[in-house]
Structures are given as structure tokens and as C-alpha cells.
XYZ file of C-alpha atoms in Angstrom:
251
model
C -5.574 -15.597 -13.274
C -7.259 -12.509 -11.928
C -11.040 -12.612 -11.458
C -13.614 -9.827 -11.316
C -16.225 -9.770 -8.560
C -19.062 -7.351 -7.832
C -18.949 -5.719 -4.392
C -21.782 -3.181 -4.773
C -24.736 -2.837 -7.151
C -27.702 -0.456 -7.188
C -29.441 -0.212 -10.565
C -27.094 1.847 -12.786
C -24.420 2.129 -10.080
C -21.920 -0.699 -9.661
C -18.509 -1.424 -8.120
C -16.438 -4.476 -9.025
C -12.944 -5.523 -8.026
C -10.399 -7.273 -10.214
C -8.800 -9.106 -7.347
C -5.358 -10.488 -6.656
C -3.841 -13.139 -8.892
C -2.622 -16.347 -7.172
C -0.632 -17.315 -10.282
C 1.361 -14.060 -10.560
C 5.187 -14.202 -10.358
C 6.382 -13.816 -6.771
C 8.626 -10.904 -7.759
C 5.584 -8.739 -8.599
C 3.538 -7.023 -5.903
C -0.132 -7.996 -6.038
C -2.751 -5.359 -6.829
C -6.509 -4.774 -6.850
C -8.178 -2.777 -9.605
C -11.697 -1.409 -9.069
C -14.262 -0.788 -11.813
C -17.031 1.759 -11.214
C -19.870 1.504 -13.741
C -22.579 4.025 -14.612
C -24.680 4.447 -17.745
C -22.656 1.806 -19.567
C -19.323 3.579 -18.989
C -16.486 2.606 -16.674
C -13.988 4.283 -14.385
C -10.940 2.255 -13.336
C -9.011 3.027 -10.167
C -5.240 2.464 -10.232
C -5.446 0.230 -13.322
C -2.080 -1.358 -12.628
C 1.319 -1.804 -14.179
C 2.061 -2.664 -17.784
C 3.332 -6.083 -16.704
C -0.114 -7.190 -15.475
C -2.204 -5.429 -18.134
C -3.103 -8.698 -19.971
C -4.490 -10.249 -16.771
C -6.454 -7.128 -15.804
C -7.797 -6.756 -19.347
C -8.837 -10.425 -19.599
C -10.696 -10.315 -16.281
C -12.426 -7.039 -17.169
C -13.740 -8.067 -20.593
C -15.520 -11.070 -19.106
C -18.185 -8.661 -17.832
C -17.529 -5.210 -19.341
C -16.420 -3.847 -22.754
C -12.903 -2.462 -22.377
C -13.623 0.223 -24.988
C -16.185 1.688 -22.564
C -13.523 2.613 -19.996
C -13.937 6.381 -19.985
C -11.960 7.498 -16.936
C -9.024 6.405 -14.828
C -8.374 7.509 -11.266
C -4.687 7.337 -10.317
C -4.117 7.706 -6.580
C -0.468 8.585 -7.192
C 2.461 8.047 -9.544
C 3.924 4.609 -8.780
C 4.432 2.149 -11.673
C 2.174 -0.486 -10.088
C -0.564 2.173 -10.082
C -0.636 3.428 -13.636
C 2.284 2.410 -15.856
C -0.293 0.590 -18.019
C -1.812 3.931 -19.114
C -0.341 3.710 -22.642
C -1.968 0.294 -23.150
C -5.359 1.536 -21.959
C -5.054 4.484 -24.347
C -4.624 1.998 -27.203
C -7.976 0.507 -26.191
C -9.638 3.933 -25.929
C -7.561 6.993 -26.928
C -10.121 9.338 -25.330
C -9.570 8.020 -21.786
C -8.967 10.757 -19.232
C -6.889 10.139 -16.122
C -7.503 12.013 -12.860
C -4.292 12.456 -10.866
C -2.765 14.902 -8.390
C -1.454 18.038 -10.098
C 1.956 17.084 -8.671
C 2.311 14.157 -11.086
C 0.895 15.546 -14.343
C 4.429 16.158 -15.648
C 5.596 12.677 -14.601
C 2.833 10.323 -15.750
C 3.244 11.165 -19.461
C 6.548 9.250 -19.219
C 4.297 6.159 -19.039
C 2.125 7.372 -21.936
C -0.493 9.902 -22.932
C -0.103 13.657 -23.290
C -1.229 16.891 -21.658
C -4.832 16.246 -22.719
C -4.875 12.803 -21.096
C -4.409 13.972 -17.518
C -6.849 15.969 -15.402
C -4.970 17.568 -12.476
C -6.606 17.336 -9.073
C -5.873 20.021 -6.465
C -4.456 19.164 -3.054
C -7.839 19.603 -1.375
C -9.493 17.131 -3.776
C -12.371 17.760 -6.150
C -15.736 16.488 -7.310
C -15.562 13.955 -10.138
C -18.661 13.343 -12.229
C -18.678 9.899 -13.795
C -21.849 9.681 -15.892
C -24.671 9.563 -13.291
C -22.389 9.232 -10.255
C -20.898 12.026 -8.165
C -17.552 10.991 -6.683
C -14.976 13.001 -4.762
C -11.207 12.769 -4.460
C -10.059 12.927 -0.832
C -6.614 14.136 0.352
C -4.231 11.386 1.488
C -0.951 13.203 0.866
C 2.260 11.605 2.215
C 0.389 8.303 2.710
C 2.661 7.371 1.133
C 3.147 9.616 -1.887
C 3.661 13.388 -1.579
C 0.709 13.821 -3.947
C -1.782 11.132 -2.974
C -5.588 11.081 -3.219
C -8.318 8.580 -2.361
C -11.684 8.259 -4.140
C -14.959 8.511 -2.191
C -18.365 7.364 -3.410
C -20.893 8.923 -0.994
C -23.893 6.982 -2.322
C -22.252 3.562 -2.186
C -20.307 4.646 0.940
C -17.169 3.079 -0.513
C -13.690 4.572 -0.160
C -10.971 3.533 -2.593
C -8.049 4.093 -0.232
C -5.073 3.342 -2.492
C -2.115 2.203 -0.407
C -3.795 3.060 2.910
C -5.035 -0.245 4.281
C -2.787 -2.237 1.961
C -1.669 -5.699 2.994
C 0.986 -7.957 1.501
C -0.768 -11.296 1.693
C 0.857 -14.737 1.490
C -0.324 -17.117 -1.227
C -2.645 -19.046 1.097
C -4.562 -15.913 2.141
C -7.123 -15.518 -0.644
C -10.147 -13.907 1.032
C -11.499 -10.860 -0.790
C -13.030 -9.470 2.430
C -11.081 -9.287 5.701
C -12.524 -11.988 7.976
C -10.186 -11.846 10.983
C -8.914 -8.314 11.595
C -6.424 -9.251 14.313
C -4.847 -11.880 12.061
C -4.841 -9.457 9.103
C -2.765 -6.902 11.035
C 0.398 -8.979 10.595
C 0.116 -8.605 6.803
C -0.153 -4.810 6.812
C 1.868 -3.634 9.815
C 5.345 -3.557 8.233
C 3.997 -1.981 5.054
C 2.335 0.878 6.914
C 5.248 1.478 9.274
C 7.715 1.916 6.416
C 5.687 3.350 3.548
C 3.522 5.874 5.399
C 5.650 8.972 5.817
C 3.869 11.513 8.026
C 2.328 11.246 11.475
C 0.487 14.536 10.930
C -0.915 13.343 7.603
C -1.972 10.034 9.154
C -3.963 11.692 11.944
C -5.609 14.111 9.505
C -6.585 11.198 7.231
C -8.038 9.175 10.113
C -10.152 12.110 11.282
C -11.304 12.894 7.740
C -12.317 9.317 6.946
C -13.976 8.769 10.338
C -16.363 11.615 9.507
C -17.241 9.983 6.171
C -18.177 6.667 7.867
C -17.501 4.325 4.900
C -19.224 0.949 4.698
C -16.244 -0.369 2.719
C -12.584 0.603 2.592
C -10.982 -0.774 -0.567
C -7.158 -0.723 -0.754
C -5.002 -1.296 -3.816
C -3.258 -4.286 -2.211
C -4.764 -7.031 -0.068
C -8.323 -7.502 1.182
C -11.319 -5.182 1.524
C -12.450 -3.887 4.924
C -16.204 -3.984 5.460
C -18.604 -2.908 8.206
C -17.062 -2.665 11.709
C -13.603 -3.555 10.348
C -13.441 -0.151 8.628
C -13.508 1.590 12.001
C -11.143 -1.020 13.439
C -8.633 -0.207 10.715
C -8.903 3.554 11.250
C -8.376 3.142 14.997
C -5.446 0.763 14.482
C -3.784 3.051 11.947
C -4.221 6.126 14.123
C -2.217 4.453 16.920
C 0.530 2.968 14.718
C 4.002 4.498 14.746
C 5.008 5.219 11.164
C 7.782 6.759 9.084
C 10.840 8.040 10.948
C 9.115 7.339 14.281
C 9.101 3.623 13.418
C 12.472 3.385 11.633
C 15.347 2.450 13.904
C 18.508 3.949 12.400
C 21.919 4.189 14.073
C 22.815 7.632 15.352
C 25.301 9.574 13.203
């Protein structure tokens, strides 16, 4: 079963993660869902696919009323990100979902309507969640053509979506990365194949370096904390990705 754990708390301002599920079927990719609380209301990042909705819901309601989920932040359009939207709307029909403008005509195929989705521009935007000021940060082509991260400047936490993702084996259960060099083996192939643009990668690394996050929280795998955030940025900036990393036979 999935479990929910707090990773940041300051009075009315709280981050929790609904972490990976060791009992999930091996044909499903594992995911992390993050809950941001303020003033008794919740924002969920990449709330997951419809297949895992019961596990996410069960973990959430142990500590937080599901009907108080007010907002969803969808980093992009993949089914493991947000295909559960119709189920969340059954819990609270007034939920609003922030997503890149590029996907506002695609996500309603999962559920919702034109009023459900708040389009975010390519440059990102400020998002007010109750008493918290958040900001969406461009991460386009990493890997989706319309991809955004979520930055919390007070908590200094970056929800990085698929950037920093790792596909962990069953025996790797740590929530926080403990051995960065060992962790590289679980994220290298993913980043080489799924990250599409060298130019976008360098721009992202420079942008996030200026923010100086204390935590980098991906949608898959473990959380980077403290010095490992900078280690990841430096590692990613040097990694060959996309067509530069894909060895195809010449035509």
C-alpha cells in the first residue's frame, strides 16, 4: 500500500508525499503524489492514473479530507500524471486543474470540461493556493512538449515532475536519496531516452540553479535533498540525452 509522509511543515504550510507502493503490479510504473496544504485546503501534484486512484485516495484520507482537495497541478499530459482526474472530480466537482495551455484540449478526454482546466502559459505563472504563493516553472521538452514544474519559494521545494525521476527496483525503498552515485544507475536510462532537448536541459539547469531548492521532488523515485539537489543538476547538465544519446543505424 502507498503511505503518506510529511516532508515539510511550517504552521499553515505543509508538504506531504504519497510515496511509492511496494505492492503495486510490476507492469505499472511507480509514482509519487505530493499534497500541499494551506488553510485546510489541498493542492495535489500529478495525482496519478486511474488505475492507482484507490491507493492514492486511501493514503490521503488517513491524514486529510479528500473533499478538501481544491487544486491539481498537472506537469503534463501523460496518463500516469492525471488520468484519474474524473475520479477526483467525483470527490469534489469544483476542483481546478492547472496545466500547460498545450494540453487543455487533450486532458478533457480523461474527464472534466473547459471550466476544469486552467491553462498555464509557456513562461509559467503565479499560482495562489490559499495562503501560499507558488509558481509554475518552464520545463518544456523534459520530456513533454508542454511541461511545467511547480516551485514553492517559501518551502524552497521544487516539484520537478519527470526531471529527476528514477525507476527503482523493489528493494530500493528510501524516500530520500541516500547515496547519489548509486542512485544514478536508476535514473540514467530514463533521462537519456525520455528527455528530448539538449537546449531545454541546459536552460532548465540554469533556471533551477538560480532558485537554489532545498528539495527536488520528482514524480518517480526518491527525493533529492540538500547537497544532492546541486549534484543532480550538475549530473543532468553533463548527461547526453535525446537523439545525442540514441544510437540508431544510419539510413
